[in-house]
Amino acid sequence: MSTLESILKETRSFAPSDDFRHKATVSGMEAYNALCEQADDHYLSFWGDLARELITWKKPFSRVLDDSNAPFFKWFDDGVLNVSYNCLDRHLALDGNKIALIFEADDGEVTRVTYAELHRRVCQFANGLKSLGVGKGERVVIYMPMSIEAIVAMQACARIGAIHSVVFGGFSAGAVKDRIQDAGACAVITANESVRGGKSVPLKATVDEALANGGCETVTHVVVYQRTNGGAEWTEGRDVWWHKLVEGQAETCEPEWMNAEDPLFILYTSGSTGKPKGIQHSSAGYLLGAANSFRWVFDYKPNDVFWCTADVGWITGHSYICYGPLANGATQIVFEGVPTYPDAGRFWKMIEKHKVTIFYTAPTAIRSLIKLGGDLPKQYDLSSLRLLGTVGEPINPEAWMWYYEVVGGSRCPIVDTWWQTETGSIQISPLPGAVTTKPGSCTLPLPGVMADIVDESGAPVEPGRGGFLVIKKPFPSLVRTIWNDPERFKKTYFPDEFNGQYYLAGDSANRDESGYFWIMGRIDDVLNVSGHRLGTMEIESALVANPLVAEAAVVGKPHDIKGEAVVAFVVLKGARPEGEDAKKIASELKNWVAHEIGKIAQPDDIRFGENLPKTRSGKIMRRLLRSIAKGEEITQDTSTLENPQILGQLQEPVR
Ligand code: PRX
């Protein structure tokens, strides 16, 4: 309710300046409305025309959409293309000397890579992968720091038709192992270490741990990029240095020509069970979504310097670092480090230094930078900026206003972009030269996106009322299936409640009188911690895997910087611990979760009870736990609780 109230109170709005609107690719609301009408009236030719305009095809497609086996939709399915060719080769004829990547290392060292150079590196690495026997359709896990090499690795997989699955470098050995196993990967690409905030993090050692003790026999090779002088344990015959692998490889590599529907990648994301889902994306539809949204939402111009601060381990880094910008021939920043090192002015310093024009980051980063130095941006020349963006979670209006005024000098439109791992590309966002923005709203769907908010029966809800966010028609960049689990795909995203017709996003949302969308949060047991998606069940499974733990329930509570923080309610096998004992076990369990999943999943708060509150049928009363976690007064009916005194226990944080 409090979210709803604050939404309804927000009255500020910001129209694009005349200057911005005149120069924009989609200029003014008439242009936006005309595109929406085209999509409404001629849905298939709308997407077909874009696919012909934005993608270079080896063999053109003859059919736009095959929906005969819904919800397993196929787009452009007899077309043939290569995604890496579209991101690299086709720009060479225009200007191979254009800078593709400006890489800034943690210590500030800058490396510039032209399109010609990137093409050469991708081809050599692709040839290297082929020499190891990696071929079309095989899966390759990429566990890399933010680096030029991470992008080369992804593009090289795309070039030879191998399916990459990037695992975020902050995930632990357990998470790496699960993903290798589920994907049946034949190779892992990693680095000896990564460097962030002046500290090195062992990546290769984590891969070694994932591969130890059996269970990953599909992996025959581990390719190791040497980022630091730090060593690495070596398994002869399996491990190979990146620089040795590319030595002497040919500088060109004929792309593997792929069918439009051949998978480009799998990216694991959290859902409402303990097991992450392998979100499988296609080649052509995904590329079209990434390329077109980059052009429209970021109003991309050839002389822009684009900077998306996401990690390639998340979907944002896939679509708006590896694929969207490269497909458009853009120049972009790739940053190895963290926003707070050597100090909280790092982002602003880099924007000044590289004359960044478009800056795309997460609300959690904005909030933490406000806290660490709200006046810092004023010490830098940020006049190169012309457009700002946010992604990953709702942005609170105060943070939005600060971003607008202090970073953007009240000059730059903000695109608050709503989308998901599953949608592959931005779906709801202002087009900055057309749509008036309101702080906290992702505004209107992109042309061609049939988003709506419906009730349990699938009927649209009236303005001001919350409901389920759905997309009523399939679109090219939508997830194709869950790797190895088509049933789960159908059940999760196209549930029978809506006759299997609508894509159910898993968010609740609300629309105001002008039709603007306001995202309210997840409807499933998924948390959004610092813009990272975490399943409560995943963290619970990790906790109960600890020998001390009998039962655990995990919920989120609001957090000023992270958006949401993890709270775990734990029942031990032995007696409920108190005092120093409780402190020691809580800290042990926090480390345990960091080791099982990764630091990002670590609970902020662990509370011990003799039991968990359950309904008569044995279901954990999560709503009650959420109230307890927030420190709210308990208004729910607790008369069915067998042991009401546990509530007092669960209200007691371990200090
Ligand atoms: O709840 C929504 C939130 O992030 C979820 C998707 O998470 P993930 O697949 O990790 O992708 C994040 C990057 C695209 C959504 O279901 N979310 C994402 N963008 C926004 C958002 N919530 C509010 N506003 C947004 N702009």
XYZ file of C-alpha atoms and ligand atoms in Angstrom:
681
model
C 0.000 0.000 0.000
C 2.744 2.445 0.876
C 4.241 1.988 -2.599
C 0.882 2.626 -4.157
C 0.339 5.744 -2.107
C 3.699 7.226 -2.978
C 3.086 6.445 -6.639
C -0.220 8.200 -6.614
C 1.301 11.241 -4.950
C 4.055 11.726 -7.543
C 3.070 14.663 -9.722
C 6.371 15.852 -11.174
C 6.911 15.260 -14.878
C 9.679 16.102 -17.304
C 9.184 16.498 -21.033
C 12.200 16.151 -23.346
C 13.706 19.490 -24.348
C 12.957 20.740 -27.855
C 16.586 20.266 -28.757
C 16.645 16.641 -27.599
C 13.359 15.916 -29.316
C 14.429 17.443 -32.648
C 17.565 15.345 -32.813
C 15.997 12.090 -31.571
C 15.546 8.961 -33.670
C 11.951 8.684 -32.465
C 11.057 12.347 -32.252
C 7.910 13.404 -30.418
C 4.775 11.575 -29.342
C 3.311 11.579 -32.868
C 6.261 9.506 -34.045
C 5.955 7.182 -31.029
C 2.204 6.783 -31.540
C 2.678 6.135 -35.249
C 5.070 3.279 -34.476
C 2.625 1.855 -31.912
C -0.176 1.998 -34.448
C 1.931 0.261 -37.061
C 2.653 -2.501 -34.557
C -1.005 -2.758 -33.522
C -2.295 -2.937 -37.066
C 0.413 -4.981 -38.756
C 2.182 -6.816 -35.950
C 4.055 -9.286 -38.129
C 5.245 -6.901 -40.810
C 6.250 -4.425 -38.078
C 8.714 -6.980 -36.684
C 9.559 -8.405 -40.104
C 10.562 -4.983 -41.435
C 12.724 -4.285 -38.380
C 14.402 -7.686 -38.742
C 15.259 -6.941 -42.363
C 16.480 -3.440 -41.536
C 18.640 -4.231 -38.511
C 20.004 -7.713 -39.194
C 22.290 -8.784 -42.027
C 21.028 -12.193 -43.136
C 23.021 -14.868 -44.900
C 19.703 -16.238 -46.107
C 16.544 -14.153 -45.664
C 13.576 -15.532 -43.747
C 10.279 -16.196 -45.470
C 8.065 -16.289 -42.380
C 8.027 -13.875 -39.446
C 6.308 -15.900 -36.726
C 5.427 -19.545 -36.309
C 2.969 -19.806 -33.431
C 1.686 -23.283 -34.243
C 3.331 -24.746 -31.146
C 2.590 -21.953 -28.646
C 4.099 -20.975 -26.268
C 7.185 -22.331 -28.038
C 7.198 -19.517 -30.565
C 9.597 -19.326 -33.485
C 10.621 -16.096 -35.155
C 12.159 -15.712 -38.633
C 12.774 -19.453 -38.402
C 14.046 -20.257 -41.877
C 16.420 -17.281 -41.880
C 20.163 -17.867 -41.576
C 22.601 -15.485 -39.887
C 25.504 -15.202 -37.507
C 25.249 -12.909 -34.502
C 28.988 -12.216 -34.259
C 29.042 -11.348 -37.963
C 26.294 -8.827 -37.242
C 28.219 -7.366 -34.306
C 31.618 -7.156 -35.989
C 32.180 -7.986 -39.652
C 29.518 -5.772 -41.128
C 31.002 -2.676 -39.455
C 34.470 -3.309 -40.894
C 33.546 -2.151 -44.380
C 32.245 1.149 -42.966
C 34.995 1.928 -40.482
C 37.162 -0.768 -38.959
C 39.160 1.897 -37.137
C 36.210 3.028 -35.080
C 36.743 2.358 -31.376
C 34.500 -0.441 -30.157
C 35.684 -0.780 -26.561
C 37.338 1.623 -24.161
C 38.411 -0.667 -21.369
C 39.301 0.920 -18.052
C 40.978 -1.404 -15.580
C 40.522 -1.278 -11.822
C 43.767 0.699 -11.504
C 42.725 3.215 -14.169
C 44.782 1.892 -17.083
C 42.923 2.379 -20.355
C 42.969 0.106 -23.421
C 41.184 1.034 -26.625
C 40.104 -1.638 -29.092
C 38.903 -0.862 -32.617
C 36.279 -2.916 -34.422
C 39.011 -4.351 -36.670
C 41.066 -5.369 -33.648
C 38.079 -6.828 -31.824
C 37.188 -8.792 -34.939
C 40.727 -10.152 -35.122
C 40.733 -11.139 -31.457
C 37.338 -12.810 -31.689
C 38.369 -14.755 -34.784
C 41.612 -15.966 -33.223
C 39.897 -17.037 -30.041
C 37.097 -18.694 -32.045
C 39.744 -20.647 -33.951
C 41.339 -21.546 -30.636
C 38.056 -22.896 -29.285
C 37.594 -24.913 -32.465
C 41.071 -26.375 -32.034
C 39.908 -27.691 -28.653
C 37.010 -29.384 -30.364
C 34.301 -26.937 -29.273
C 31.592 -26.922 -31.936
C 28.135 -25.757 -32.880
C 25.461 -26.350 -30.252
C 27.921 -27.228 -27.486
C 27.739 -25.317 -24.216
C 30.573 -23.226 -22.848
C 30.521 -21.735 -19.357
C 32.174 -18.306 -19.120
C 33.280 -17.261 -15.629
C 35.224 -14.095 -16.240
C 35.977 -10.687 -14.798
C 34.743 -7.602 -16.644
C 37.285 -7.493 -19.423
C 37.789 -7.240 -23.152
C 38.382 -10.989 -23.048
C 34.938 -11.691 -21.568
C 33.355 -10.001 -24.576
C 35.750 -11.759 -26.943
C 34.807 -15.105 -25.363
C 31.068 -14.482 -25.769
C 31.423 -13.244 -29.334
C 33.722 -16.152 -30.223
C 31.112 -18.638 -28.994
C 28.489 -16.853 -31.078
C 30.845 -17.000 -34.052
C 31.252 -20.778 -33.944
C 27.666 -21.459 -32.881
C 28.554 -22.655 -29.382
C 26.008 -21.724 -26.704
C 27.560 -19.640 -23.957
C 26.392 -19.558 -20.388
C 28.014 -16.714 -18.497
C 28.184 -17.137 -14.733
C 28.618 -13.931 -12.713
C 32.116 -13.773 -11.188
C 30.627 -13.239 -7.711
C 28.995 -16.666 -7.660
C 30.620 -19.464 -5.689
C 31.964 -22.863 -6.751
C 28.647 -24.510 -5.895
C 26.751 -22.196 -8.228
C 29.339 -22.682 -10.996
C 29.080 -26.452 -10.619
C 25.254 -26.460 -10.769
C 25.309 -24.443 -13.966
C 28.023 -26.553 -15.607
C 26.014 -29.656 -14.812
C 22.651 -28.350 -15.917
C 24.061 -27.002 -19.182
C 26.309 -30.031 -19.773
C 29.177 -27.684 -20.618
C 32.171 -29.007 -22.550
C 34.491 -26.146 -21.599
C 34.900 -23.377 -19.064
C 36.540 -20.039 -19.867
C 37.885 -18.180 -16.853
C 40.739 -15.983 -15.594
C 43.355 -16.780 -13.000
C 42.101 -13.874 -10.899
C 39.888 -10.847 -11.179
C 40.761 -7.448 -9.731
C 38.134 -5.254 -8.146
C 38.564 -2.392 -5.730
C 42.283 -3.085 -5.426
C 41.760 -6.690 -4.341
C 42.224 -9.820 -6.372
C 39.627 -12.563 -6.373
C 40.606 -16.096 -7.357
C 38.393 -17.264 -10.220
C 40.373 -20.232 -11.500
C 40.562 -21.699 -7.990
C 36.769 -21.486 -7.791
C 36.457 -23.311 -11.115
C 38.902 -25.945 -9.827
C 36.740 -26.393 -6.751
C 33.605 -26.700 -8.910
C 35.256 -29.363 -11.030
C 36.794 -31.310 -8.135
C 35.121 -34.401 -6.693
C 33.418 -35.465 -9.899
C 30.056 -34.581 -11.372
C 31.342 -32.345 -14.179
C 32.833 -34.958 -16.502
C 31.438 -33.187 -19.570
C 34.109 -30.492 -19.144
C 37.195 -31.392 -21.119
C 38.930 -28.000 -21.199
C 39.407 -24.961 -19.001
C 40.767 -21.905 -20.806
C 42.483 -19.447 -18.479
C 43.030 -15.785 -19.262
C 45.998 -14.492 -17.307
C 44.760 -11.262 -15.761
C 47.346 -10.984 -12.953
C 50.726 -12.390 -12.068
C 49.057 -14.545 -9.452
C 49.480 -18.218 -10.212
C 46.944 -20.944 -10.760
C 46.857 -24.632 -9.961
C 47.164 -26.561 -13.192
C 45.550 -29.753 -14.432
C 47.630 -30.895 -17.381
C 45.645 -31.850 -20.448
C 42.563 -30.003 -19.221
C 43.802 -26.472 -18.545
C 45.127 -24.191 -21.248
C 46.278 -20.564 -21.079
C 44.304 -18.147 -23.246
C 47.485 -16.575 -24.678
C 48.864 -19.983 -25.650
C 45.576 -20.996 -27.239
C 45.435 -17.984 -29.580
C 49.122 -18.083 -30.467
C 49.484 -18.666 -34.189
C 45.718 -18.890 -34.808
C 44.446 -17.436 -38.089
C 43.127 -13.880 -37.838
C 39.927 -14.640 -39.673
C 37.308 -17.249 -38.937
C 34.376 -17.992 -41.217
C 31.260 -17.646 -39.070
C 29.111 -20.709 -38.484
C 25.872 -19.865 -40.269
C 23.054 -20.424 -37.833
C 19.333 -20.769 -38.048
C 17.414 -17.880 -36.551
C 16.085 -20.092 -33.771
C 19.384 -21.768 -32.856
C 20.123 -20.923 -29.217
C 22.602 -18.066 -28.749
C 23.012 -18.440 -25.020
C 21.651 -19.735 -21.745
C 21.655 -17.446 -18.733
C 20.660 -18.817 -15.349
C 18.350 -16.778 -13.189
C 16.476 -17.306 -9.947
C 12.876 -18.372 -9.768
C 10.591 -19.624 -7.061
C 12.190 -23.040 -6.604
C 15.609 -23.916 -5.231
C 16.972 -24.485 -8.729
C 17.901 -21.572 -11.016
C 16.349 -21.592 -14.472
C 18.443 -21.741 -17.622
C 16.848 -18.989 -19.682
C 17.435 -19.949 -23.311
C 17.580 -17.195 -25.913
C 17.478 -17.486 -29.699
C 19.910 -15.995 -32.218
C 17.889 -13.682 -34.461
C 14.995 -12.672 -32.215
C 17.315 -11.870 -29.333
C 19.693 -9.906 -31.541
C 16.810 -7.919 -32.990
C 15.502 -7.032 -29.507
C 18.927 -5.984 -28.229
C 19.851 -3.992 -31.353
C 16.535 -2.230 -31.828
C 15.993 -1.288 -28.185
C 19.545 0.053 -27.998
C 18.817 2.290 -30.969
C 15.409 3.479 -29.721
C 15.756 3.687 -25.946
C 19.286 5.088 -25.867
C 18.572 7.161 -28.962
C 21.940 5.984 -30.204
C 23.989 8.218 -32.523
C 27.276 7.158 -34.161
C 29.409 9.603 -32.138
C 27.983 8.577 -28.760
C 30.146 7.124 -26.007
C 27.910 4.647 -24.227
C 28.527 3.251 -20.771
C 26.516 0.484 -19.175
C 27.957 -0.302 -15.740
C 26.478 -3.813 -15.489
C 28.578 -6.964 -15.351
C 28.501 -9.314 -18.345
C 27.362 -11.986 -15.884
C 23.845 -10.496 -15.920
C 21.394 -10.033 -18.765
C 22.041 -6.282 -18.818
C 25.686 -6.948 -19.651
C 24.639 -9.364 -22.384
C 22.157 -7.085 -24.126
C 23.710 -3.663 -23.502
C 27.417 -4.456 -23.534
C 28.073 -7.562 -25.578
C 25.304 -7.489 -28.183
C 23.167 -4.313 -28.510
C 25.969 -1.714 -28.714
C 28.193 -3.875 -30.939
C 25.314 -4.675 -33.303
C 24.922 -0.902 -33.720
C 28.646 -0.271 -34.205
C 28.786 1.856 -31.046
C 31.734 2.968 -28.934
C 31.377 1.903 -25.314
C 33.159 1.839 -21.976
C 33.933 -1.481 -20.291
C 34.851 -1.059 -16.642
C 36.632 -3.646 -14.549
C 36.289 -2.033 -11.141
C 33.742 -0.823 -8.620
C 32.075 2.608 -8.252
C 33.721 3.303 -4.887
C 37.376 2.652 -5.698
C 39.652 4.499 -5.236
C 36.817 6.752 -4.061
C 33.126 7.410 -4.621
C 33.948 9.818 -7.475
C 35.097 7.004 -9.785
C 32.030 6.980 -12.061
C 32.002 10.778 -12.392
C 35.719 10.882 -13.064
C 35.357 8.290 -15.807
C 32.421 10.107 -17.394
C 34.557 13.271 -17.512
C 37.651 11.490 -18.772
C 35.987 9.499 -21.561
C 33.347 12.124 -22.413
C 30.565 9.621 -21.888
C 27.311 10.708 -23.525
C 24.939 7.950 -22.376
C 25.189 6.474 -18.881
C 23.192 3.413 -17.790
C 23.346 2.124 -14.215
C 21.312 0.599 -11.373
C 19.279 2.450 -8.722
C 21.232 0.680 -5.978
C 24.484 2.207 -7.293
C 22.843 5.627 -7.442
C 21.587 5.322 -3.859
C 24.954 4.234 -2.510
C 26.740 7.063 -4.343
C 24.298 9.629 -2.955
C 25.109 8.348 0.504
C 28.858 8.386 -0.032
C 29.063 11.797 -1.649
C 25.933 13.494 -2.930
C 27.943 16.575 -3.922
C 30.827 14.716 -5.559
C 29.492 14.873 -9.137
C 29.728 18.677 -8.946
C 33.510 18.401 -8.819
C 33.594 16.867 -12.297
C 32.714 18.096 -15.759
C 29.742 15.947 -16.711
C 28.638 18.158 -19.587
C 29.244 15.400 -22.160
C 26.225 13.507 -20.804
C 23.021 13.768 -22.816
C 21.019 10.763 -21.601
C 20.809 8.728 -18.378
C 19.295 5.316 -17.748
C 18.402 2.974 -14.896
C 17.636 -0.720 -14.749
C 17.035 -3.647 -12.459
C 14.651 -2.406 -9.781
C 12.226 0.386 -9.096
C 13.953 3.721 -8.536
C 12.648 5.822 -5.668
C 11.676 9.354 -6.744
C 14.318 10.999 -4.488
C 17.142 9.049 -6.123
C 15.623 9.793 -9.535
C 15.599 13.547 -8.811
C 19.204 13.493 -7.615
C 20.276 11.584 -10.725
C 18.369 14.053 -12.892
C 19.591 17.244 -11.245
C 23.060 16.506 -9.920
C 24.355 14.006 -12.485
C 22.339 15.093 -15.507
C 22.371 18.835 -14.761
C 18.565 18.891 -15.304
C 19.416 18.529 -18.991
C 19.359 14.779 -19.639
C 16.224 12.666 -19.945
C 16.221 9.551 -17.733
C 15.125 6.256 -19.237
C 13.876 3.970 -16.450
C 13.977 0.679 -18.323
C 11.841 -2.268 -17.231
C 12.755 -5.681 -18.531
C 14.037 -9.081 -17.398
C 16.465 -11.877 -18.160
C 13.497 -13.559 -19.839
C 12.504 -10.657 -22.093
C 16.078 -10.313 -23.398
C 15.623 -6.624 -24.118
C 13.946 -3.500 -22.735
C 10.154 -3.680 -22.903
C 8.773 -0.718 -20.963
C 10.741 2.527 -20.995
C 10.430 6.080 -22.183
C 11.709 6.741 -25.685
C 13.646 9.796 -24.579
C 12.834 12.111 -27.470
C 9.129 11.438 -27.169
C 7.812 10.361 -23.796
C 7.508 12.734 -20.836
C 9.054 11.080 -17.778
C 7.805 10.868 -14.179
C 10.211 9.957 -11.364
C 9.656 6.317 -10.383
C 7.707 5.228 -13.453
C 9.091 3.216 -16.368
C 6.346 5.013 -18.347
C 5.104 3.332 -21.553
C 5.769 0.106 -23.465
C 8.038 0.248 -26.484
C 6.150 0.117 -29.793
C 5.368 -3.546 -30.474
C 5.204 -4.494 -26.790
C 1.658 -5.419 -25.817
C 2.038 -4.940 -22.060
C -0.973 -4.835 -19.788
C -1.942 -5.224 -16.144
C -4.568 -7.860 -15.412
C -6.349 -9.511 -12.491
C -6.446 -13.250 -11.636
C -8.897 -13.907 -14.459
C -6.801 -12.137 -17.076
C -9.081 -9.084 -17.306
C -7.367 -5.680 -17.458
C -7.527 -3.738 -14.191
C -8.598 -0.129 -14.049
C -6.074 2.682 -13.516
C -4.791 2.973 -9.963
C -5.339 -0.701 -9.161
C -2.495 -3.181 -8.850
C -2.372 -6.400 -10.866
C -0.158 -8.839 -12.742
C 2.123 -7.443 -15.397
C 1.675 -9.441 -18.614
C 2.713 -9.153 -22.242
C -0.152 -10.250 -24.409
C 1.650 -11.129 -27.608
C 4.916 -12.993 -28.136
C 7.831 -10.825 -29.249
C 11.162 -11.705 -30.906
C 13.545 -11.449 -27.925
C 11.367 -13.427 -25.489
C 12.888 -16.476 -23.752
C 12.357 -19.583 -25.905
C 12.358 -22.189 -23.160
C 14.009 -23.169 -19.913
C 17.016 -25.290 -20.774
C 16.092 -28.940 -20.203
C 12.736 -28.032 -18.701
C 10.050 -27.030 -21.232
C 7.274 -27.955 -18.783
C 8.534 -25.516 -16.188
C 8.777 -22.882 -18.936
C 5.113 -23.327 -19.830
C 3.904 -23.427 -16.254
C 5.906 -20.418 -15.108
C 5.466 -18.026 -17.994
C 2.301 -19.047 -19.841
C 0.111 -20.388 -17.036
C -3.294 -21.920 -17.641
C -4.963 -19.209 -15.542
C -4.545 -16.926 -18.539
C -5.336 -19.698 -21.046
C -1.663 -20.044 -21.808
C -1.919 -16.873 -23.925
C -0.123 -14.200 -21.952
C 3.495 -13.989 -20.930
C 3.397 -13.599 -17.138
C 6.325 -11.450 -16.087
C 6.219 -12.244 -12.360
C 5.886 -8.575 -11.343
C 2.955 -6.674 -9.958
C 2.328 -3.245 -11.382
C -0.086 -0.397 -11.486
C -1.046 2.115 -14.137
C -1.919 5.748 -13.564
C -4.521 7.844 -15.335
C -2.156 8.616 -18.219
C -1.453 4.935 -18.788
C 2.011 5.044 -17.240
C 3.337 1.824 -15.704
C 4.640 1.741 -12.123
C 6.335 -1.504 -11.141
C 5.540 -2.564 -7.590
C 7.686 -5.679 -7.138
C 7.757 -9.439 -7.626
C 4.731 -11.624 -7.088
C 6.825 -14.745 -6.527
C 9.434 -15.642 -3.939
C 12.155 -13.745 -5.723
C 14.098 -10.989 -3.978
C 15.808 -8.072 -5.638
C 18.983 -7.375 -3.682
C 21.051 -4.546 -5.168
C 19.367 -5.176 -8.498
C 20.318 -8.872 -8.359
C 17.664 -11.468 -8.519
C 17.740 -14.097 -5.781
C 15.267 -16.879 -5.081
C 14.328 -17.244 -1.404
C 14.120 -21.020 -1.966
C 17.658 -21.079 -3.297
C 18.953 -19.472 -0.117
C 16.760 -21.768 1.997
C 18.140 -24.854 0.220
C 21.660 -23.583 0.859
C 20.895 -23.067 4.562
C 19.330 -26.480 5.120
C 22.312 -28.079 3.418
C 24.300 -26.989 6.477
C 24.581 -29.870 8.969
C 23.422 -27.669 11.863
C 20.197 -26.528 10.213
C 16.855 -28.312 10.393
C 14.650 -25.763 8.681
C 14.924 -22.272 7.222
C 12.674 -19.612 5.727
C 14.013 -16.590 3.885
C 12.207 -13.321 3.184
C 13.189 -9.806 2.127
C 12.997 -6.566 4.033
C 13.350 -3.039 2.639
C 16.899 -1.679 2.652
C 17.947 1.928 1.970
C 20.747 1.095 -0.436
C 20.210 -2.476 -1.608
C 16.477 -2.061 -2.143
C 15.897 -5.340 -0.383
C 17.956 -7.265 2.173
C 17.881 -10.987 2.969
C 16.461 -12.070 6.336
C 16.693 -15.746 7.326
C 14.643 -17.481 10.002
C 16.429 -20.633 11.073
C 15.576 -23.663 13.184
C 18.617 -25.652 14.251
C 18.732 -29.399 14.738
C 19.883 -28.851 18.306
C 18.601 -26.381 20.879
C 17.848 -22.767 19.931
C 21.140 -20.898 20.454
C 21.378 -17.774 22.556
C 23.940 -15.045 23.309
C 27.480 -15.639 22.029
C 26.473 -19.030 20.665
C 23.791 -17.495 18.488
C 26.249 -14.882 17.240
C 28.824 -17.491 16.312
C 26.385 -19.753 14.490
C 24.772 -16.808 12.675
C 28.141 -15.715 11.361
C 28.973 -19.300 10.391
C 25.717 -19.546 8.449
C 26.331 -16.246 6.662
C 29.706 -17.530 5.488
C 28.114 -20.804 4.524
C 25.595 -19.078 2.208
C 28.403 -17.000 0.688
C 30.265 -20.209 -0.009
C 27.250 -22.104 -1.364
C 25.834 -19.360 -3.609
C 27.912 -16.183 -3.405
C 28.328 -13.128 -1.214
C 25.342 -11.405 -2.813
C 23.015 -13.984 -1.237
C 24.360 -13.581 2.300
C 21.604 -12.829 4.829
C 21.934 -9.474 6.595
C 19.922 -10.766 9.482
C 19.590 -14.307 10.874
C 17.070 -15.149 13.583
C 16.707 -18.399 15.453
C 13.456 -20.007 16.575
C 12.483 -23.366 18.019
C 10.103 -23.615 15.107
C 8.744 -21.622 12.156
C 5.210 -20.245 12.095
C 3.062 -22.588 10.027
C -0.560 -22.968 9.011
C -2.496 -26.084 10.018
C -1.558 -27.676 6.723
C 2.098 -27.097 7.478
C 2.720 -24.164 5.134
C 5.165 -21.579 6.383
C 3.371 -18.274 7.012
C 5.642 -16.119 4.898
C 3.523 -13.009 5.098
C 3.847 -13.145 8.853
C 7.620 -13.590 8.546
C 7.806 -10.594 6.221
C 6.011 -8.465 8.825
C 8.356 -9.724 11.532
C 11.390 -8.983 9.364
C 10.185 -5.421 8.831
C 9.580 -5.017 12.561
C 5.896 -4.357 11.933
C 3.179 -4.947 14.433
C 1.582 -8.319 13.800
C -1.988 -7.943 12.627
C -2.431 -11.351 11.008
C -4.385 -14.117 12.668
C -1.910 -16.207 14.643
C -4.451 -18.299 16.537
C -3.585 -21.395 14.529
C 0.026 -21.337 15.655
C 0.939 -24.352 17.719
C 3.586 -22.524 19.617
C 2.893 -18.768 19.695
C 5.970 -18.048 21.792
C 8.157 -18.633 18.730
C 6.987 -15.258 17.422
C 8.838 -13.556 20.246
C 11.919 -15.626 19.407
C 11.778 -14.710 15.725
C 11.382 -11.021 16.522
C 14.735 -11.054 18.260
C 17.678 -10.224 15.961
C 21.040 -11.797 16.768
C 23.339 -9.035 17.954
O 11.114 -7.093 -10.744
C 11.600 -6.571 -11.960
C 12.943 -5.922 -11.727
O 13.921 -6.900 -12.004
C 13.294 -8.119 -12.435
C 14.122 -8.782 -13.490
O 15.358 -9.146 -12.960
P 16.493 -9.716 -13.911
O 15.941 -10.816 -14.737
O 17.650 -10.018 -13.056
O 16.836 -8.540 -14.890
C 17.289 -7.331 -14.392
C 17.812 -6.472 -15.510
C 16.894 -6.325 -16.661
C 11.941 -7.692 -12.920
O 11.029 -8.766 -12.903
N 13.136 -4.766 -12.612
C 13.935 -4.695 -13.689
N 13.924 -3.446 -14.216
C 13.081 -2.713 -13.457
C 12.580 -3.554 -12.439
N 11.692 -3.101 -11.528
C 11.300 -1.818 -11.614
N 11.751 -0.962 -12.548
C 12.637 -1.356 -13.488
N 13.083 -0.490 -14.386
